[in-house]
XYZ file of C-alpha atoms in Angstrom:
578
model
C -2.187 -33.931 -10.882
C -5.223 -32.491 -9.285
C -7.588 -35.305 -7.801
C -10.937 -35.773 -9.443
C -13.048 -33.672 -6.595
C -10.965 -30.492 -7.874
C -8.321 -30.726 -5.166
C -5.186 -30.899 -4.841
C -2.455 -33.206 -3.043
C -1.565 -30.677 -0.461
C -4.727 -28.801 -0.117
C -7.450 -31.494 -0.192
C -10.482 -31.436 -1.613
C -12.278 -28.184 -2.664
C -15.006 -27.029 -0.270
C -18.418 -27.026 -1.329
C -20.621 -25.269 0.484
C -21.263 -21.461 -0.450
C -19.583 -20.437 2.769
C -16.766 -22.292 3.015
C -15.595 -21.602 -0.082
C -16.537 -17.614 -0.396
C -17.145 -16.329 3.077
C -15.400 -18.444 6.002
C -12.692 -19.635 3.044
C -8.867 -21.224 3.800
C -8.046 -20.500 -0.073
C -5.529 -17.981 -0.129
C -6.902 -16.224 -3.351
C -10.561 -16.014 -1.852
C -8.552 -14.126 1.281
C -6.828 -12.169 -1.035
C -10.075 -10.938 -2.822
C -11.672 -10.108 0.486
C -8.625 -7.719 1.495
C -8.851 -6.300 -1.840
C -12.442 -5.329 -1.863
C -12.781 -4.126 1.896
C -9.723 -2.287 1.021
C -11.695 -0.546 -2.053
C -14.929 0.037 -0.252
C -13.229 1.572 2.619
C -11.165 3.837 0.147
C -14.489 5.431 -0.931
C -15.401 6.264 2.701
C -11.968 7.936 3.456
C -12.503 9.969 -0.143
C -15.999 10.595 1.022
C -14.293 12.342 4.436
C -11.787 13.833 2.614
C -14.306 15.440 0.316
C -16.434 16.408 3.316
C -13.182 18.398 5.049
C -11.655 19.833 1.970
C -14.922 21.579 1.056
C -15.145 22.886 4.344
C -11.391 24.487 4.172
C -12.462 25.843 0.214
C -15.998 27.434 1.202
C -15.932 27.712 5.321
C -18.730 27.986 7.293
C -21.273 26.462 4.032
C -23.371 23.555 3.876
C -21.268 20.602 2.228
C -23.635 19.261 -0.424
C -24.559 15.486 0.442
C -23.414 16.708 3.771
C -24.050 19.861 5.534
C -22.633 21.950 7.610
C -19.293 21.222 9.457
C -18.480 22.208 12.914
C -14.917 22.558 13.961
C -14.765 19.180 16.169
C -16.393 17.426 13.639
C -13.573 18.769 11.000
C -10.900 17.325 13.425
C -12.958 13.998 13.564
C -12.994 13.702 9.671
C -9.434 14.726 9.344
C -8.178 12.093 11.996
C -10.480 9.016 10.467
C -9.754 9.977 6.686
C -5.980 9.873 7.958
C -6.340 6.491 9.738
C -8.800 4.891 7.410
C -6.523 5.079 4.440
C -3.041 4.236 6.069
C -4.262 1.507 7.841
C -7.181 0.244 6.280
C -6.899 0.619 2.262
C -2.978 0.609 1.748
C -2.425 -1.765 4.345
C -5.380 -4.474 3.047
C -4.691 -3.808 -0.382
C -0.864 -3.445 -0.625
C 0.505 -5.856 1.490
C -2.069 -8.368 2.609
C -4.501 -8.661 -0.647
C -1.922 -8.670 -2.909
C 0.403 -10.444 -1.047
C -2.357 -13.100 0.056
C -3.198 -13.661 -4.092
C 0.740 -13.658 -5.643
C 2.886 -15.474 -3.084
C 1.536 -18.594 -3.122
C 1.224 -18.860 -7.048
C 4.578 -17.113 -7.675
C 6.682 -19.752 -5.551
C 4.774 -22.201 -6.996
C 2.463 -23.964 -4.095
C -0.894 -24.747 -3.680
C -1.890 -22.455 -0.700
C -0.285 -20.286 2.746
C 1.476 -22.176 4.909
C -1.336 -21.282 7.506
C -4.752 -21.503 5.677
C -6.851 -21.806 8.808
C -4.482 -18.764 10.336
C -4.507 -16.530 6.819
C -8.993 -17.045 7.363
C -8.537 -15.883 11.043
C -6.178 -12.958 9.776
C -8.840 -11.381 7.566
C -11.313 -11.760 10.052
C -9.925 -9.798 12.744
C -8.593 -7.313 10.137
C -13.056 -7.058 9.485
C -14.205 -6.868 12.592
C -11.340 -3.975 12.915
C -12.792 -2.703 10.169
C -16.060 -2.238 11.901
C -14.986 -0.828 14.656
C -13.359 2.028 13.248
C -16.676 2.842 11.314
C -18.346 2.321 15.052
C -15.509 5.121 15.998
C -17.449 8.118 13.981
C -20.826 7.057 15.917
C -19.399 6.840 19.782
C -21.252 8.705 22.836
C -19.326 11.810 22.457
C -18.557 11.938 19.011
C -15.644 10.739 17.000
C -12.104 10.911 17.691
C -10.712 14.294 17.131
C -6.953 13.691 17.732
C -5.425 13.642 14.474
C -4.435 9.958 12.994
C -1.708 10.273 15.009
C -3.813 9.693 18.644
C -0.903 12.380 19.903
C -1.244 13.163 23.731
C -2.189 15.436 25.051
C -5.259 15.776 23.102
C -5.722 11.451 22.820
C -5.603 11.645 27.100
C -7.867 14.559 27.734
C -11.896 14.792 27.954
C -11.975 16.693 24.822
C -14.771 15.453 22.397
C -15.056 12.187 20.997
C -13.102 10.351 23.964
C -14.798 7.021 23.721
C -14.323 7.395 19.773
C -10.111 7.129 20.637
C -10.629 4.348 22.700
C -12.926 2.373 19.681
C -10.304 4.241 17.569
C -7.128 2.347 19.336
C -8.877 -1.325 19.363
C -9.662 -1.360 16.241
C -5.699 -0.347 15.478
C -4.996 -3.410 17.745
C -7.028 -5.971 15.903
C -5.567 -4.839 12.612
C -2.098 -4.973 13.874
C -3.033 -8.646 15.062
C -4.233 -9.559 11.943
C -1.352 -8.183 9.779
C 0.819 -10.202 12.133
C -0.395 -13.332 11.464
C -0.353 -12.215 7.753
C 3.565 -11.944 8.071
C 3.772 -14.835 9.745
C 2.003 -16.832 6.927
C 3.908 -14.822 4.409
C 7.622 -15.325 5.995
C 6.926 -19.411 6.568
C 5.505 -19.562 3.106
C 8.253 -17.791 0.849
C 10.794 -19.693 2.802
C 9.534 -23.244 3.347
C 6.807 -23.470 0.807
C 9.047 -22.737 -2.591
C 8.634 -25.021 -5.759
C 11.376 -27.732 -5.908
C 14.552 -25.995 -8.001
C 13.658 -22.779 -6.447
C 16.139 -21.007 -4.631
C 15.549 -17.585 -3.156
C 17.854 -15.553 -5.824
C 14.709 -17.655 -8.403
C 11.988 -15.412 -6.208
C 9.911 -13.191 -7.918
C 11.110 -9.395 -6.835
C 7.462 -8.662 -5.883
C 7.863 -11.949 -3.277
C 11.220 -10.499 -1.491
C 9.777 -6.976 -0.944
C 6.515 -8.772 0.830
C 9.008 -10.851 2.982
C 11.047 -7.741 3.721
C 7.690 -5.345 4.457
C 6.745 -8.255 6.637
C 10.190 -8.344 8.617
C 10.044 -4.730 8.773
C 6.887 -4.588 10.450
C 6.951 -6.939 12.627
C 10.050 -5.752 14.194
C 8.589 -2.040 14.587
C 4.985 -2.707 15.599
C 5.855 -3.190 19.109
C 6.749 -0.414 20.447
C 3.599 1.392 18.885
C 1.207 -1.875 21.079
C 3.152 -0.461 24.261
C 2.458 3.090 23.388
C -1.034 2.329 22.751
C -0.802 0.358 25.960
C 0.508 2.893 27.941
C -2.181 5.501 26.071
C -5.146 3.573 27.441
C -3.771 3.176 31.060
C -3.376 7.195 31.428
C -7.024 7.516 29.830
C -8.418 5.094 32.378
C -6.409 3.985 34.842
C -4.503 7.040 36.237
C -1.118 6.663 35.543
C 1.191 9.446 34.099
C 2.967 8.013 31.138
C 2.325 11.055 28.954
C 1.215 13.791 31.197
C 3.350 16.478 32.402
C 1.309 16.984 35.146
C 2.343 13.229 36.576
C 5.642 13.230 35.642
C 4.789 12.235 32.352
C 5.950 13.067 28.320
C 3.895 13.780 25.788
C 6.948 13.590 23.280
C 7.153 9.932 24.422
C 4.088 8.822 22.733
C 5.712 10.716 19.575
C 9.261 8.494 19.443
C 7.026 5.132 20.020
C 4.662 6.073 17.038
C 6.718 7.429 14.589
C 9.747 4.405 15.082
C 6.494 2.422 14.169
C 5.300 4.863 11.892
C 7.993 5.472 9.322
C 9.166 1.947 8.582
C 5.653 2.198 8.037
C 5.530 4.180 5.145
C 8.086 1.741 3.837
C 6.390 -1.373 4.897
C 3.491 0.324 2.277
C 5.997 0.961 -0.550
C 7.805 -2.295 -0.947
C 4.657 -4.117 -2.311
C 4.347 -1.311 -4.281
C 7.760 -1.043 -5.741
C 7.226 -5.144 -6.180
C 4.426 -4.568 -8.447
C 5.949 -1.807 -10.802
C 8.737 -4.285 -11.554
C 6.528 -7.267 -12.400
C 5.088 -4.857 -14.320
C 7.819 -3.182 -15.833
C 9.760 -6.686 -16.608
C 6.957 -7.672 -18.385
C 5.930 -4.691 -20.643
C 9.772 -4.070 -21.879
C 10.411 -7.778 -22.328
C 13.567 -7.383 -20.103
C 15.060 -8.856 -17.432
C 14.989 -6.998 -13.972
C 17.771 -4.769 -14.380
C 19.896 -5.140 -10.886
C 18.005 -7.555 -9.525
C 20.453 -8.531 -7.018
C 20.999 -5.125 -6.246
C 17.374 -4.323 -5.731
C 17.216 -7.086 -3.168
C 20.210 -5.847 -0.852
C 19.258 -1.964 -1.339
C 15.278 -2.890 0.050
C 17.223 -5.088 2.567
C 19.569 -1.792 3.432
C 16.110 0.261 3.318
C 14.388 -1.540 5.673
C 17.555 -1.668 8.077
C 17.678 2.236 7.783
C 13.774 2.892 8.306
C 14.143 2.243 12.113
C 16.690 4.775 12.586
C 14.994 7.878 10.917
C 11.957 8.420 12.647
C 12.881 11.643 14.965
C 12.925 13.646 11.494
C 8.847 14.334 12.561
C 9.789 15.703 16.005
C 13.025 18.696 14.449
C 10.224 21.061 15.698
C 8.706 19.296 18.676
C 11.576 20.191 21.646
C 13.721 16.961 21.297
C 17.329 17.831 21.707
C 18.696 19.794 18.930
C 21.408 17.977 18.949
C 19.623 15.051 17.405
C 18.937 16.991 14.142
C 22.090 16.488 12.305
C 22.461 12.749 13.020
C 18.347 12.257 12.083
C 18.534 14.496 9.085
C 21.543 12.290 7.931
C 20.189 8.721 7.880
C 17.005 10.596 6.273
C 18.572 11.768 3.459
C 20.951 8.128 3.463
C 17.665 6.273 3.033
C 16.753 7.931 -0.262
C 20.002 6.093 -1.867
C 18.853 2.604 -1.771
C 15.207 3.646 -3.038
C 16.997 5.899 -5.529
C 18.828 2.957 -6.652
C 15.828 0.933 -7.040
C 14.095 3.625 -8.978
C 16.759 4.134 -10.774
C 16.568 0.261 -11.942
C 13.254 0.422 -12.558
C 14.171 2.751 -15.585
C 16.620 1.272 -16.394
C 14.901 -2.307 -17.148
C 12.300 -0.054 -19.401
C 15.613 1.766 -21.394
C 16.438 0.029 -24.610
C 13.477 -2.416 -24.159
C 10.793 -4.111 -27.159
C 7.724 -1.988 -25.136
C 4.434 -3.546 -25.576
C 2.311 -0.466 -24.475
C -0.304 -2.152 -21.482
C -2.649 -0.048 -19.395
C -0.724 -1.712 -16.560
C 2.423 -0.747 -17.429
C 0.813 3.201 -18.343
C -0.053 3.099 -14.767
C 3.063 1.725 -13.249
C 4.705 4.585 -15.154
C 2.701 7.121 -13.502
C 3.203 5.551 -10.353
C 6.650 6.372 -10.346
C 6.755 9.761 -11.919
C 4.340 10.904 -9.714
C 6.604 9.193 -6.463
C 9.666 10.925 -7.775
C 8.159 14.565 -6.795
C 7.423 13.028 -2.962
C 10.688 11.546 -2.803
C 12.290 14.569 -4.157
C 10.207 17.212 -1.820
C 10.879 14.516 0.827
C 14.545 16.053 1.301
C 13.338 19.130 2.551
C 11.657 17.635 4.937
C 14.337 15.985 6.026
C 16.675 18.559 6.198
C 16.455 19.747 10.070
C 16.730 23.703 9.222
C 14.178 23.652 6.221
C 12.251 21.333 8.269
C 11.473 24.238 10.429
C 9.846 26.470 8.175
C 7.818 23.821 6.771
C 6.644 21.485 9.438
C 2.999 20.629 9.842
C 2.098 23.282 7.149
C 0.381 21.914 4.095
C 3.755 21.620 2.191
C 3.897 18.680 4.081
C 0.174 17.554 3.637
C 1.476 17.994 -0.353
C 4.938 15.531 -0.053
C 2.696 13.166 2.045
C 0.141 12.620 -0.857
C 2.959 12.445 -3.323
C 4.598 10.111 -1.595
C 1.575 7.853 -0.308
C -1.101 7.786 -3.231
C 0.942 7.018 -5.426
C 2.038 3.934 -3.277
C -1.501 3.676 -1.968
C -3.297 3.798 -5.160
C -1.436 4.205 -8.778
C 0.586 1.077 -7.338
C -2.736 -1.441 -7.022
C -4.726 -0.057 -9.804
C -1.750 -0.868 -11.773
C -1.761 -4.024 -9.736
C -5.705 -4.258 -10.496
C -5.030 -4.084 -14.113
C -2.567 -6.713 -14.380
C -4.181 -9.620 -12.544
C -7.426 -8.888 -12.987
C -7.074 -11.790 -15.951
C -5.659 -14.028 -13.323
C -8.163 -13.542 -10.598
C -11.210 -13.423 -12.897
C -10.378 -15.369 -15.964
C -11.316 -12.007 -17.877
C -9.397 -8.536 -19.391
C -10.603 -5.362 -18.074
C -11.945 -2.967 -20.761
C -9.016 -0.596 -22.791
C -10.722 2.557 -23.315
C -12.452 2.793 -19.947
C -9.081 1.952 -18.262
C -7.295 4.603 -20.278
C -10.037 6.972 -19.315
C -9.563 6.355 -16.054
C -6.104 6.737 -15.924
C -5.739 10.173 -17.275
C -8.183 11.784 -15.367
C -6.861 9.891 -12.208
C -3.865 11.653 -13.139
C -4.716 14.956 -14.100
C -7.119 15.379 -10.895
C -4.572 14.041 -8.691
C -2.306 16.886 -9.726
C -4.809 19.201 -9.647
C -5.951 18.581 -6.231
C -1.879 18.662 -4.613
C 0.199 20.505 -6.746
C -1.405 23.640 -4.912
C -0.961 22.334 -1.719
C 3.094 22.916 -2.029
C 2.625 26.938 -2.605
C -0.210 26.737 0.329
C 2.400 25.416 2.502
C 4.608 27.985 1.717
C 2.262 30.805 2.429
C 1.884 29.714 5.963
C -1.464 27.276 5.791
C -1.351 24.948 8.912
C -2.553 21.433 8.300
C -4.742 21.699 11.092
C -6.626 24.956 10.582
C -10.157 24.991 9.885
C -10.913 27.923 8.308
C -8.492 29.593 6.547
C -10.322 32.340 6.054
C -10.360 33.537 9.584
C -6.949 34.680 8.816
C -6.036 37.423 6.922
C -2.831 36.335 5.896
C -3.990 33.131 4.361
C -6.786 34.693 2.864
C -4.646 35.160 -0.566
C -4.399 31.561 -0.973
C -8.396 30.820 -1.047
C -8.540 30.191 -4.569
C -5.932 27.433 -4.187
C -8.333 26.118 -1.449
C -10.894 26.384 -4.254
C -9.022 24.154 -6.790
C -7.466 21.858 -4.483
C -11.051 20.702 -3.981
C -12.325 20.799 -6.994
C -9.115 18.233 -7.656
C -10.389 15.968 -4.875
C -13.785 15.704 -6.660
C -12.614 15.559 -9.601
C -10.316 12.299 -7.870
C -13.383 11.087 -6.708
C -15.528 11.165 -9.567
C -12.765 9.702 -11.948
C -13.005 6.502 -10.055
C -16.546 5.450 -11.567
C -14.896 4.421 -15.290
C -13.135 1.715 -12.971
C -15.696 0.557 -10.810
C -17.903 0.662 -13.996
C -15.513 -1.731 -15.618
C -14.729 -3.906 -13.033
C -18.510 -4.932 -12.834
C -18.683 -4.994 -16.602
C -15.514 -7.441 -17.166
C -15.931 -9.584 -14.296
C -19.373 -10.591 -15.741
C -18.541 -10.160 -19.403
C -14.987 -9.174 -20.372
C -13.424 -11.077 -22.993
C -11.942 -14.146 -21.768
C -7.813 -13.905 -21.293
C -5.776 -16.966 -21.347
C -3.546 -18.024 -18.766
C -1.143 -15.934 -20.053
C -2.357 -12.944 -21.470
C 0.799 -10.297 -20.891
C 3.472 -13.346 -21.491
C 5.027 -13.091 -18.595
C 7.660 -15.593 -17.016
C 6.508 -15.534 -13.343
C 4.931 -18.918 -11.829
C 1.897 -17.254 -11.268
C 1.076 -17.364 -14.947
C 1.881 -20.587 -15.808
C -1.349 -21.898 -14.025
C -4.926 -21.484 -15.328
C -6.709 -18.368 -15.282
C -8.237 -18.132 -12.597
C -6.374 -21.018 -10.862
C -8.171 -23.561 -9.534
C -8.284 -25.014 -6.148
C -4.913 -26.164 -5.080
C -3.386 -23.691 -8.121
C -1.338 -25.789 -10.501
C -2.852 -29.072 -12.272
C 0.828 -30.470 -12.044
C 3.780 -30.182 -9.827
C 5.835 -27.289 -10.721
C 9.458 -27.753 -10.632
C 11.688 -24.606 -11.381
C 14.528 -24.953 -14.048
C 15.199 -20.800 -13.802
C 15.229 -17.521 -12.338
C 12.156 -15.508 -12.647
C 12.753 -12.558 -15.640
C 14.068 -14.620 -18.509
C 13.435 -12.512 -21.912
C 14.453 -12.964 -25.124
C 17.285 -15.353 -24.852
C 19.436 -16.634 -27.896
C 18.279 -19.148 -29.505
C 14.240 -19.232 -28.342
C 11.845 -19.307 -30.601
C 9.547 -16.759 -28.441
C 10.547 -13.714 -26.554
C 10.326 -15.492 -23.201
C 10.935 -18.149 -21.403
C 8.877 -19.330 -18.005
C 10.048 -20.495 -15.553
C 9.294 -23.726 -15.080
C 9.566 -24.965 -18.324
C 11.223 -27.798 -19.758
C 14.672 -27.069 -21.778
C 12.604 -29.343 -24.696
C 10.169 -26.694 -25.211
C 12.564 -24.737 -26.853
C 13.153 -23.945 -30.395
C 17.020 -24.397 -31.028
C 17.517 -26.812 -28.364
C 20.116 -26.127 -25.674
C 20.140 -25.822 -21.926
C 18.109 -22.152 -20.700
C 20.115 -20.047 -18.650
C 19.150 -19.068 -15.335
C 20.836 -15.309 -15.611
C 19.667 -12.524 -12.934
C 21.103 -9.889 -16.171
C 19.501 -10.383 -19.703
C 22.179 -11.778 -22.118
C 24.084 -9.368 -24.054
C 22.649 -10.270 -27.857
């Protein structure tokens, strides 16, 4: 039991003071609320770029409104930070540390990380990273115009905005320290930290995909650090690591980022695939269909991702002899994701639906991933690789791939522990209105970016117009932006009611969606230390409507007693045949 100050046995006694408990706080959920909303603020500043640049490439050479003009320099600076911002600081924060900082520690059933004083530090860093790469845009010289990707030789060269790369890379250090010490806290506390009764087959799917995003990236950050290393030392010191002129490569910086870079992407979607299925499990009142499966295909995923990165370079003058071998493990690494996918529906087909705004978006999340996965293997493919690299065919499978990790995933995310974090529900109608235009502008602003693509248009051209050949596709252009304002401005139903139901949205229960997860079996929102009583685990994590129960599910820590029909609960990883 919780002591009589509000703590608890493990965590001690609740801090009082204003900043110890919301600004300079140990408490994992007041960490993971921090990610979340520095995550969300800086997601409006890379849509604000991305507004900025895509009205440029619709209407060239006009005043942006809210903006002005744009020079050329300035259009690479926008491009590069928009890139950066929302790879590294929004899906990053959000996916994997904000989430991952709130769930873990309630779904194995504990009172905080392993590491409080460590998790505080983490976010910290991750801040003061976060300022720096707003400091970037404002450096003597100008912003970084390099592309997110910093590639040499335009990251080693005076061209404009050279101080901005070298803001530009610290800041990418401190957040790669920061998300470090998040896996760290995230490994120690899935493993050593579990309930009593749980074993790791009794984990939560959304918990193993955090522990394997966290293996994966700390096993492929390093290289990237050197690289970065290595970057700064030819910018200031002299040396010749990627300059032809010295003896250097250029392509080298390319293999260091990209072996970081893709298991990247997948260090991004594992949350995300996590939260669909808590999601999904929930809203058809199934168990996780495969669960076991799911496990060792993410496992075989992640062991893949580090051998498929050269699939960005089929253009760039690596050996051509690498092509076939690259283009096979990319194509090999869309079975285990298929299979997961694959699940996914499955756990939906033949199940008692309760329709949930959470569980609208988590559908949407994955129909609108399908169309990046599936456009995905042409990019993988060496030969159609060539026609299509860099063009904005590529811009188009990026989005398709990464928003809807990067955003569909949390806002479904948002929308189903909201009640948990806040004690409130979020608003139906507003959420639902947000939704469909979210989806109907998203479309609108990439679908034309696949037949751009195939007319020729370069992701890194300017002005279209100054080419004749690409002048046919200006309407496109046109619409494309229109779809990212339309993005933009579809936002404000959410932001409008999170405000609103944080301060006075009807109050939710600790269980409002009846789920079977440890994180809602403790009040909503949890207290300090989480759980008024010891949680032991009696079950796996997904049992739904099993003989014999009086209700549809069955957490999982409780007691065989509370049963209606008596008789021992199963622990089954597959839903009983009835």
């Amino acid at each position: 039991m919780g002591d009589a100050d509000g703590g608890h046995p493990m965590s001690g006694p609740a801090p009082t003071s204003f900043w110890r408990r919301y600004v300079f706080s140990t408490d994992h959920k007041v960490i993971a609320k921090q990610y979340l909303f520095t995550g969300v603020a800086m997601a409006f500043v890379g849509g604000l770029l991305a507004y900025v640049f895509r009205s440029q490439l619709a209407w060239p050479g006009e005043p942006v409104p809210g903006w002005g003009p744009v020079g050329l320099d300035e259009y690479n600076a926008l491009v590069t930070l928009h890139g950066m911002i929302m790879v590294f600081w929004v899906a990053m924060p959000v996916l994997v540390a904000g989430f991952g900082n709130l769930l873990i520690p309630l779904m194995v059933g504990t009172d905080d990380m392993a590491f409080p004083r460590l998790n505080m530090l983490s976010f910290w860093i991750f801040f003061l990273s976060t300022l720096l790469v707003v400091a970037s845009f404002f450096a003597p010289g100008g912003p970084p115009g390099t592309g997110w990707t910093l590639y040499p030789p335009l990251s080693t060269s005076g061209m404009p905005g050279a101080w901005g790369v070298d803001v530009l890379v610290l800041a990418v250090a401190l957040e790669f320290a920061a998300f470090l010490m998040g896996g760290i806290n995230f490994l120690t506390t899935a493993i050593n930290k579990r309930a009593r009764g749980m074993g790791m087959w009794d984990l939560p799917l959304f918990v193993w995909e955090e522990i394997i995003a966290s293996i994966v990236f700390m096993l492929s950050v390093g290289p990237l650090i050197a690289g970065a290393l290595m970057l700064l030392a030819d910018r200031h010191f002299g040396t010749g690591f990627y300059d032809p002129r010295a003896g250097g490569d250029p392509l080298l910086f390319q293999h260091l980022f990209w072996f970081f870079g893709h298991p990247e992407v997948y260090v991004l979607l594992l949350p995300a695939l996590g939260i669909v299925a808590e999601i999904f499990c929930a809203g058809a009142r199934k168990t996780l269909f495969g669960y076991r499966t799911i496990v060792w295909a993410t496992i075989v995923a992640g062991l893949l991702s580090f051998i498929v990165w050269a699939h960005h370079q089929f253009v760039a003058g690596i050996d051509p002899r690498l092509a076939a071998p690259f283009s096979l493990t990319t194509i090999l690494i869309s079975v285990p994701f298929s299979i997961t996918i694959f699940a996914l529906i499955a756990t939906l087909w033949g199940g008692s639906i309760r329709f949930s705004l959470p569980l609208a978006w988590a559908v949407a999340m994955v129909a609108e991933f399908l169309l990046g996965g599936v456009t995905g293997i042409v990019n993988g493919s060496a030969a159609a690789d060539i026609y299509v690299h860099d063009s904005y065919f590529v811009v188009a499978h990026f989005h398709y791939t990464l928003v809807p990790i990067a955003l569909f995933a949390p806002l479904a995310g948002f929308y189903f522990w909201f009640p948990k974090m806040t004690g409130r529900m979020l608003d139906a109608r507003l959420g639902l209105l947000h939704l469909v235009a979210t989806v109907v502008f998203f479309n609108v602003t990439f679908l034309p970016q696949f037949a751009l693509g195939m007319m020729g248009m370069h992701r890194r051209i300017a002005n279209p117009a100054a080419f004749e050949f690409l002048r046919e596709g200006m309407p496109l252009q046109e619409l494309s932006t229109v779809g990212v304002i339309g993005l933009l401005v579809s936002q404000a139903p959410f932001v409008v009611n999170l405000v609103w139901s944080w301060l006075r949205g009807p109050v939710a229960g600790a269980n409002p969606w009846r789920a079977t997860t440890l994180d809602w079996q403790c009040p909503s929102p949890p207290p300090h230390g989480n759980f008024e009583r010891e949680v032991v685990v009696r079950r796996g994590p997904y049992v739904y409507s099993p003989p014999g129960s009086a209700e549809d599910f069955v957490p999982q820590d409780a007691p065989d007693a509370e049963r209606a029909g008596g008789g021992a609960v199963p622990s089954p990883l597959v839903q009983p045949a009835e």
